[in-house]
Amino acid sequence: MAPAGIQPFGAAVQLPFPLHSDTSAFTTSAQSIPLASTLPSSIPPADSRSYPPKCHIKPSGSHTESTWKSKADQAWDTADSIWQSIRAKAEEVLASYNENAEILDQDTIPDYVFKHAPYVHLYSGEQFWPCSLDSHLFHTTPHLNYTPITISSNLTVANLSSLNTYGFYTYLQSDDNVESRPTWLAGTQNIPSDPDSSSSTPNTTSPGGHSSAPAILLTIRKPNNILDAFWFYFYSYNLGNKVGLRFGNHVGDWEHTLVRFRHGRPVHVFLSEHNFGEAYAWSALEKIGPRPVTFSATGSHAMYATPGSHPYVLPLGLLHDQTDRGPLWDPSQNVYTYTFDLNTRRLRASSRTPDAPTDWFYYRGHWGDRAYPMSDERQYKFAGQYHYVSGPLGPIYKNLGRGEVCQGRGRCRIKYWLPPAGEVGVWDGEIVQGEKVMEEDDRVVIERFEDGI
């Protein structure tokens, strides 16, 4: 009989871990793990395991001491082999879980982004309302400058970047004469619903209305615990402002509001006003609950922080944007949501809208007609201003990696109060109509994004 406390060879030994010869039970699917906290952060190395010590006491019976020691060593080696297999499988599970958790984090937009999503007062007399990208592409044909591009299939948000082979001077030209005001330009079917109406799907959670045209939300994580939430709004037509004559019409129009968060708290807001926009402290803006209120100008859709007239001085005349408390749009009710990684240059559909298309984002061309030549009867020029200018470039050109909240690369001035009524902007000597990007800017954008496209 073995001494007290020592089990004879062949008896069951209670190991400090479950012993399974079938390791197939260990799966690499993170979904099979109920809680991450139930997994060990690491597996003990072989030399730190608490196995029962090897016993070299001669057992009773016919076994010789050498035979018993040999069998004990074999049992130990078998247990060690099984442990190593278990350890390898567990580490594989952990690696898979961590990888899936990282991807999930990249695809997830924090709730605070939606808690502080902006409202938009569209102008009460607006003629050109938000539009969908799909509708716009359906009614336009790609051109290289003024020459139609032959394509093998219809353009959609899923294949638009295929036009990048034609370069920067690609334009999505309207299939209709814009002066005939085709209905698709107006987007009247996308006027935000009245949240107080007795519709079949009444809105009971927001004072803002639902638009059939999806907004675009693009979030970017940056150093120092910053998250930038870009809210992009698309319109199929921009009606320019008027001083006797109207200037600055163009097909396609992108506007945006940027809400900057630090440590999960909103700190600044940038609005795409004329002359490269304005930045405000979060505390300065009007709010409905925890959400800022913004105002879209009639025709031009430039974004402002207050209702009223917003003049900006130009040579030989005065142009101004006009905003008021027209239909209140809640873009968060219908929005494509994305995350963008500045390091990999990769756009991902977020977990909120996993089927949102991404290809359209990488399109490097213009979203409307090229400015009509002077030989076109629709075009005229006065004091350096054109009746029709070229369509804009897309969100990829909006300085998404900006360090400061302002879009421009110059000094960023943040306002801590709303401008008084009637404040007149000062003309800085540059005429800004539509979106103008020089070839050098295009080269920079291509260098910045091409590696990740």
Coordinates of C-alpha atoms in Angstrom, one line a residue:
M1 CA 0.0 0.0 0.0
A2 CA 1.2 3.5 -0.8
P3 CA 2.2 5.7 2.1
A4 CA -0.5 8.1 3.3
G5 CA -1.2 11.0 1.0
I6 CA 0.4 9.2 -2.0
Q7 CA -1.8 7.6 -4.6
P8 CA -0.6 4.5 -6.2
F9 CA 0.1 4.4 -10.0
G10 CA -3.0 4.0 -12.0
A11 CA -5.3 5.7 -9.5
A12 CA -7.2 8.8 -10.6
V13 CA -5.3 12.0 -10.1
Q14 CA -7.2 15.3 -9.6
L15 CA -5.4 17.8 -11.8
P16 CA -5.9 21.6 -11.2
F17 CA -7.4 22.0 -14.7
P18 CA -10.0 20.0 -16.8
L19 CA -8.3 17.3 -18.8
H20 CA -9.8 16.7 -22.3
S21 CA -8.2 14.6 -24.9
D22 CA -10.7 16.0 -27.4
T23 CA -9.6 19.6 -28.0
S24 CA -12.1 20.1 -30.8
A25 CA -14.5 21.4 -28.2
F26 CA -12.4 24.6 -28.2
T27 CA -13.7 26.8 -30.9
T28 CA -12.1 29.9 -32.4
S29 CA -15.5 31.7 -32.8
A30 CA -15.8 34.7 -30.5
Q31 CA -19.5 34.2 -30.6
S32 CA -19.3 31.0 -28.6
I33 CA -17.8 32.9 -25.7
P34 CA -20.5 34.2 -23.4
L35 CA -18.3 36.8 -21.7
A36 CA -14.9 38.1 -22.4
S37 CA -14.2 38.2 -18.6
T38 CA -14.6 34.4 -18.4
L39 CA -11.4 33.9 -20.4
P40 CA -8.0 34.1 -18.8
S41 CA -5.9 36.9 -20.0
S42 CA -3.0 34.4 -20.5
I43 CA -2.2 30.8 -20.0
P44 CA 0.4 29.8 -17.4
P45 CA 3.7 28.8 -18.9
A46 CA 4.8 25.2 -18.7
D47 CA 7.3 25.7 -15.9
S48 CA 4.8 27.4 -13.6
R49 CA 2.1 24.8 -13.6
S50 CA 0.9 23.3 -10.3
Y51 CA 1.0 19.6 -11.3
P52 CA 1.2 16.9 -8.6
P53 CA 4.9 16.1 -8.1
K54 CA 6.4 13.1 -9.7
C55 CA 6.4 10.2 -7.2
H56 CA 9.3 7.9 -7.1
I57 CA 8.2 5.8 -4.1
K58 CA 8.2 2.1 -4.9
P59 CA 4.6 0.9 -5.1
S60 CA 3.3 -2.5 -3.9
G61 CA 2.9 -5.4 -6.3
S62 CA 5.1 -6.8 -9.0
H63 CA 6.1 -3.5 -10.6
T64 CA 9.8 -2.7 -10.3
E65 CA 10.8 0.8 -9.4
S66 CA 12.2 1.5 -12.8
T67 CA 9.0 0.3 -14.5
W68 CA 6.9 2.5 -12.2
K69 CA 9.1 5.5 -12.8
S70 CA 8.8 5.0 -16.6
K71 CA 5.0 4.8 -16.5
A72 CA 4.8 7.9 -14.3
D73 CA 7.0 9.8 -16.7
Q74 CA 4.8 8.7 -19.6
A75 CA 1.7 9.8 -17.8
W76 CA 3.3 13.2 -17.0
D77 CA 4.4 13.6 -20.6
T78 CA 0.9 12.8 -21.8
A79 CA -0.6 15.3 -19.4
D80 CA 1.9 17.9 -20.5
S81 CA 1.1 17.3 -24.2
I82 CA -2.6 17.7 -23.5
W83 CA -2.0 20.9 -21.5
Q84 CA 0.0 22.4 -24.3
S85 CA -2.7 21.6 -26.8
I86 CA -5.3 23.1 -24.5
R87 CA -3.1 26.2 -24.0
A88 CA -2.6 26.6 -27.8
K89 CA -6.4 26.4 -28.5
A90 CA -7.2 28.8 -25.7
E91 CA -4.7 31.3 -27.0
E92 CA -6.2 30.9 -30.5
V93 CA -9.6 31.6 -29.0
L94 CA -8.3 34.7 -27.2
A95 CA -6.6 36.0 -30.4
S96 CA -9.8 35.5 -32.4
Y97 CA -11.9 37.2 -29.7
N98 CA -9.6 40.2 -29.5
E99 CA -9.5 40.5 -33.3
N100 CA -13.3 40.4 -33.5
A101 CA -13.6 42.9 -30.6
E102 CA -11.2 45.3 -32.4
I103 CA -13.2 45.1 -35.6
L104 CA -16.4 45.6 -33.7
D105 CA -14.9 48.7 -32.0
Q106 CA -13.9 50.1 -35.4
D107 CA -17.4 49.6 -36.7
T108 CA -19.2 51.0 -33.7
I109 CA -20.2 54.7 -33.3
P110 CA -20.7 55.8 -29.7
D111 CA -24.2 56.6 -28.5
Y112 CA -23.1 60.1 -27.5
V113 CA -22.7 61.0 -31.2
F114 CA -26.4 60.5 -31.7
K115 CA -27.3 62.1 -28.4
H116 CA -25.7 65.3 -29.6
A117 CA -26.7 65.1 -33.3
P118 CA -27.5 68.4 -35.0
Y119 CA -31.0 69.5 -36.1
V120 CA -31.3 71.5 -39.3
H121 CA -33.9 74.2 -39.9
L122 CA -34.3 74.2 -43.7
Y123 CA -35.6 77.4 -45.2
S124 CA -39.3 77.8 -45.3
G125 CA -39.3 79.0 -48.9
E126 CA -36.7 76.5 -50.1
Q127 CA -37.0 75.3 -53.7
F128 CA -34.2 72.6 -53.6
W129 CA -34.5 70.1 -50.8
P130 CA -32.2 67.2 -49.7
C131 CA -31.7 64.5 -52.3
S132 CA -30.4 60.9 -52.3
L133 CA -27.2 60.0 -54.0
D134 CA -28.9 57.2 -56.0
S135 CA -31.4 59.6 -57.5
H136 CA -28.7 62.0 -58.5
L137 CA -26.6 59.3 -60.2
F138 CA -29.7 58.1 -62.1
H139 CA -30.3 61.5 -63.7
T140 CA -26.6 62.3 -64.6
T141 CA -24.1 61.1 -67.1
P142 CA -20.3 61.1 -66.4
H143 CA -18.3 63.5 -68.6
L144 CA -14.6 64.1 -68.9
N145 CA -14.7 67.9 -69.0
Y146 CA -17.4 68.3 -71.7
T147 CA -17.1 64.9 -73.4
P148 CA -19.4 62.1 -72.4
I149 CA -17.8 59.0 -70.9
T150 CA -18.9 55.7 -72.3
I151 CA -19.6 53.2 -69.5
S152 CA -20.7 49.6 -69.6
S153 CA -23.2 49.7 -66.8
N154 CA -25.3 52.3 -65.0
L155 CA -23.5 54.3 -62.3
T156 CA -24.6 53.6 -58.7
V157 CA -23.2 54.3 -55.2
A158 CA -21.6 50.8 -55.4
N159 CA -19.4 51.5 -58.5
L160 CA -19.0 55.2 -58.7
S161 CA -15.2 55.1 -58.0
S162 CA -14.7 53.3 -61.2
L163 CA -14.6 56.8 -62.8
N164 CA -11.4 57.6 -61.0
T165 CA -9.5 56.2 -64.0
Y166 CA -10.5 59.4 -65.8
G167 CA -9.0 61.6 -63.1
F168 CA -10.0 64.8 -61.4
Y169 CA -11.8 66.4 -64.3
T170 CA -14.7 64.0 -64.2
Y171 CA -18.1 65.6 -63.9
L172 CA -21.6 64.2 -63.3
Q173 CA -23.5 66.2 -65.9
S174 CA -27.3 66.6 -65.6
D175 CA -29.2 64.7 -68.3
D176 CA -31.8 67.6 -68.3
N177 CA -31.5 71.3 -69.0
V178 CA -31.3 72.6 -65.4
E179 CA -33.1 75.8 -66.4
S180 CA -36.2 73.7 -67.1
R181 CA -36.1 72.8 -63.4
P182 CA -36.7 69.0 -63.7
T183 CA -38.5 67.6 -60.6
W184 CA -35.5 65.4 -59.5
L185 CA -33.4 68.5 -58.9
A186 CA -36.0 69.9 -56.4
G187 CA -36.2 66.8 -54.2
T188 CA -39.7 67.9 -53.0
Q189 CA -40.4 64.3 -52.0
N190 CA -37.7 64.6 -49.4
I191 CA -39.1 67.5 -47.5
P192 CA -38.9 66.5 -43.8
S193 CA -42.2 65.2 -42.4
D194 CA -44.1 67.1 -39.8
P195 CA -43.5 65.2 -36.5
D196 CA -46.9 66.3 -35.2
S197 CA -48.8 65.0 -38.2
S198 CA -51.1 62.0 -38.1
S199 CA -49.0 60.0 -40.5
S200 CA -48.8 56.2 -40.3
T201 CA -45.4 56.4 -38.8
P202 CA -45.6 59.4 -36.4
N203 CA -42.4 60.6 -34.8
T204 CA -42.8 60.6 -31.0
T205 CA -39.2 60.9 -29.9
S206 CA -37.9 63.9 -31.8
P207 CA -39.2 67.4 -32.6
G208 CA -37.5 67.1 -36.0
G209 CA -39.0 65.5 -39.1
H210 CA -37.8 62.5 -41.2
S211 CA -36.5 63.0 -44.7
S212 CA -36.5 60.3 -47.4
A213 CA -33.0 61.4 -48.4
P214 CA -30.4 59.8 -46.2
A215 CA -27.9 62.1 -44.5
I216 CA -24.3 60.9 -44.2
L217 CA -22.6 60.5 -40.8
L218 CA -18.8 59.9 -40.9
T219 CA -16.9 59.5 -37.6
I220 CA -13.1 59.7 -37.2
R221 CA -11.1 58.9 -34.1
K222 CA -8.1 61.2 -33.6
P223 CA -5.3 61.6 -31.1
N224 CA -5.9 63.1 -27.6
N225 CA -9.3 61.3 -27.2
I226 CA -10.9 63.3 -30.0
L227 CA -13.8 62.0 -32.1
D228 CA -15.0 64.0 -35.1
A229 CA -18.6 63.4 -36.2
F230 CA -19.1 64.8 -39.7
W231 CA -22.8 65.2 -40.8
F232 CA -22.9 65.6 -44.5
Y233 CA -26.0 66.7 -46.4
F234 CA -26.4 66.3 -50.2
Y235 CA -28.6 68.4 -52.6
S236 CA -28.9 67.9 -56.3
Y237 CA -28.9 71.6 -57.0
N238 CA -27.4 74.8 -55.6
L239 CA -29.3 78.0 -56.4
G240 CA -26.9 80.9 -56.2
N241 CA -27.5 84.2 -54.5
K242 CA -28.7 87.3 -56.4
V243 CA -27.7 90.9 -56.7
G244 CA -29.8 92.0 -59.7
L245 CA -28.3 89.0 -61.5
R246 CA -28.0 85.5 -60.0
F247 CA -24.5 84.1 -59.5
G248 CA -23.1 80.7 -58.5
N249 CA -25.7 78.1 -59.6
H250 CA -24.3 74.6 -59.8
V251 CA -25.5 71.0 -60.1
G252 CA -24.8 69.0 -56.9
D253 CA -24.2 70.4 -53.5
W254 CA -22.4 69.1 -50.4
E255 CA -22.7 70.8 -47.0
H256 CA -21.6 69.6 -43.6
T257 CA -21.7 70.2 -39.9
L258 CA -18.8 68.8 -37.7
V259 CA -19.3 68.1 -34.1
R260 CA -16.1 67.5 -32.2
F261 CA -16.0 65.4 -29.1
R262 CA -13.2 65.1 -26.5
H263 CA -13.4 62.3 -24.0
G264 CA -17.0 61.7 -25.2
R265 CA -18.1 65.3 -24.5
P266 CA -19.0 67.8 -27.3
V267 CA -16.6 70.8 -27.3
H268 CA -16.8 72.5 -30.8
V269 CA -19.0 72.7 -33.8
F270 CA -18.0 73.7 -37.4
L271 CA -20.6 74.9 -39.9
S272 CA -19.9 75.1 -43.7
E273 CA -20.9 78.7 -44.1
H274 CA -19.6 80.8 -47.0
N275 CA -15.9 81.7 -47.0
F276 CA -14.8 78.4 -45.5
G277 CA -17.2 78.2 -42.6
E278 CA -17.3 79.2 -38.9
A279 CA -16.4 77.3 -35.8
Y280 CA -18.2 77.7 -32.5
A281 CA -17.8 76.5 -28.9
W282 CA -20.4 73.9 -28.0
S283 CA -21.9 76.2 -25.3
A284 CA -22.5 79.0 -27.9
L285 CA -25.1 77.2 -30.0
E286 CA -28.8 77.1 -29.6
K287 CA -30.0 73.7 -28.4
I288 CA -33.1 71.5 -28.3
G289 CA -32.4 69.3 -25.4
P290 CA -28.8 68.1 -25.7
R291 CA -28.7 68.7 -29.5
P292 CA -27.5 71.8 -31.4
V293 CA -29.8 73.7 -33.8
T294 CA -28.4 74.8 -37.1
F295 CA -29.9 76.7 -40.1
S296 CA -29.6 75.9 -43.8
A297 CA -29.6 78.9 -46.2
T298 CA -32.1 79.1 -49.0
G299 CA -30.8 77.9 -52.3
S300 CA -27.1 77.7 -51.3
H301 CA -27.7 75.4 -48.3
A302 CA -24.8 77.0 -46.5
M303 CA -24.9 76.2 -42.8
Y304 CA -25.3 78.9 -40.1
A305 CA -25.8 79.1 -36.3
T306 CA -28.7 81.6 -36.4
P307 CA -31.8 82.5 -38.5
G308 CA -31.8 85.8 -40.4
S309 CA -29.7 87.5 -43.1
H310 CA -26.0 86.6 -43.5
P311 CA -24.3 89.1 -45.8
Y312 CA -20.9 88.8 -47.1
V313 CA -19.3 91.7 -49.1
L314 CA -18.2 91.1 -52.7
P315 CA -16.9 93.6 -55.3
L316 CA -19.5 95.9 -56.8
G317 CA -22.4 94.5 -54.8
L318 CA -23.7 92.7 -51.7
L319 CA -24.6 89.1 -51.6
H320 CA -26.2 87.4 -48.6
D321 CA -27.6 84.1 -47.4
Q322 CA -31.0 83.9 -45.8
T323 CA -32.1 81.4 -43.1
D324 CA -35.2 81.0 -41.0
R325 CA -37.1 78.5 -38.8
G326 CA -38.5 76.5 -41.7
P327 CA -39.1 72.7 -41.5
L328 CA -37.0 71.2 -38.7
W329 CA -35.0 68.2 -40.1
D330 CA -33.6 65.5 -37.9
P331 CA -30.9 63.9 -40.0
S332 CA -30.3 61.1 -37.5
Q333 CA -33.7 59.5 -38.4
N334 CA -32.4 58.5 -41.8
V335 CA -28.7 58.3 -42.1
Y336 CA -25.9 56.2 -43.6
T337 CA -23.4 55.8 -40.8
Y338 CA -19.6 55.2 -41.2
T339 CA -16.3 55.1 -39.5
F340 CA -13.2 56.3 -41.2
D341 CA -9.6 55.3 -40.3
L342 CA -7.1 58.0 -41.1
N343 CA -4.2 55.5 -40.9
T344 CA -5.6 52.9 -43.3
R345 CA -7.7 55.4 -45.3
R346 CA -10.5 52.9 -45.0
L347 CA -14.2 53.7 -44.8
R348 CA -16.4 51.2 -43.0
A349 CA -20.2 51.0 -42.7
S350 CA -20.9 51.1 -39.0
S351 CA -22.8 48.5 -37.1
R352 CA -25.9 50.7 -37.1
T353 CA -26.1 50.6 -40.9
P354 CA -24.0 47.6 -41.9
D355 CA -25.3 47.6 -45.5
A356 CA -24.5 51.3 -46.2
P357 CA -22.6 51.6 -49.5
T358 CA -19.0 52.8 -49.3
D359 CA -17.7 52.9 -52.9
W360 CA -19.2 56.3 -53.7
F361 CA -17.0 57.9 -51.0
Y362 CA -13.8 57.3 -53.0
Y363 CA -15.0 59.1 -56.1
R364 CA -12.5 61.9 -56.9
G365 CA -14.5 63.8 -59.5
H366 CA -17.2 66.5 -59.4
W367 CA -20.8 65.9 -58.4
G368 CA -22.2 68.1 -61.1
D369 CA -21.7 69.8 -64.4
R370 CA -18.6 71.6 -65.4
A371 CA -19.1 75.4 -65.5
Y372 CA -20.8 76.1 -68.8
P373 CA -18.6 77.9 -71.4
M374 CA -19.3 81.4 -72.4
S375 CA -20.6 80.1 -75.7
D376 CA -23.5 78.5 -73.8
E377 CA -26.5 80.8 -73.8
R378 CA -27.2 79.9 -70.1
Q379 CA -23.8 81.4 -69.0
Y380 CA -22.9 85.0 -68.2
K381 CA -20.1 86.7 -66.3
F382 CA -20.0 89.9 -64.4
A383 CA -17.3 91.4 -62.2
G384 CA -15.6 88.0 -62.0
Q385 CA -18.8 86.2 -61.1
Y386 CA -20.3 83.4 -63.2
H387 CA -23.9 82.5 -63.5
Y388 CA -23.0 78.8 -63.5
V389 CA -20.0 77.3 -61.8
S390 CA -18.7 73.8 -61.6
G391 CA -20.3 71.2 -59.4
P392 CA -18.6 70.4 -56.0
L393 CA -16.2 67.7 -55.0
G394 CA -17.3 65.2 -52.4
P395 CA -16.6 64.6 -48.7
I396 CA -13.2 63.0 -49.4
Y397 CA -11.9 66.6 -50.1
K398 CA -13.2 68.2 -46.9
N399 CA -10.0 68.0 -45.0
L400 CA -11.2 65.1 -42.9
G401 CA -7.9 64.7 -41.1
R402 CA -8.0 68.3 -39.9
G403 CA -6.2 68.9 -36.6
E404 CA -8.2 71.9 -35.6
V405 CA -12.0 71.9 -36.0
C406 CA -12.0 74.5 -38.9
Q407 CA -12.0 73.2 -42.5
G408 CA -9.4 75.7 -43.8
R409 CA -5.7 75.2 -43.1
G410 CA -5.1 78.8 -41.8
R411 CA -5.8 80.1 -38.4
C412 CA -8.9 78.6 -36.7
R413 CA -11.0 81.2 -34.8
I414 CA -13.6 79.7 -32.5
K415 CA -16.5 81.9 -31.5
Y416 CA -17.9 81.7 -28.0
W417 CA -21.0 83.6 -28.8
L418 CA -23.6 83.8 -31.6
P419 CA -23.1 86.7 -34.0
P420 CA -25.5 89.6 -33.5
A421 CA -28.3 90.1 -36.0
G422 CA -27.1 92.0 -39.0
E423 CA -23.4 91.4 -38.6
V424 CA -21.7 91.8 -42.0
G425 CA -18.9 89.6 -43.1
V426 CA -15.8 91.3 -44.5
W427 CA -14.6 90.3 -48.0
D428 CA -11.0 89.0 -47.8
G429 CA -10.3 89.6 -51.5
E430 CA -11.1 86.1 -52.7
I431 CA -14.3 85.2 -54.6
V432 CA -15.7 81.9 -53.3
Q433 CA -18.4 80.3 -55.4
G434 CA -19.2 76.7 -55.1
E435 CA -16.2 74.4 -54.2
K436 CA -12.9 75.2 -55.9
V437 CA -9.9 72.9 -55.6
M438 CA -6.7 73.4 -57.6
E439 CA -4.8 70.5 -59.2
E440 CA -2.2 70.7 -56.4
D441 CA -5.0 70.0 -53.9
D442 CA -6.0 67.1 -56.0
R443 CA -2.5 65.7 -56.0
V444 CA -2.4 66.0 -52.2
V445 CA -5.7 64.2 -51.8
I446 CA -4.6 61.4 -54.1
E447 CA -1.4 60.9 -52.2
R448 CA -3.3 60.9 -48.9
F449 CA -5.9 58.4 -49.8
E450 CA -4.6 56.3 -52.7
D451 CA -2.7 53.8 -50.5
G452 CA -5.9 52.8 -48.7
I453 CA -8.2 52.8 -51.7

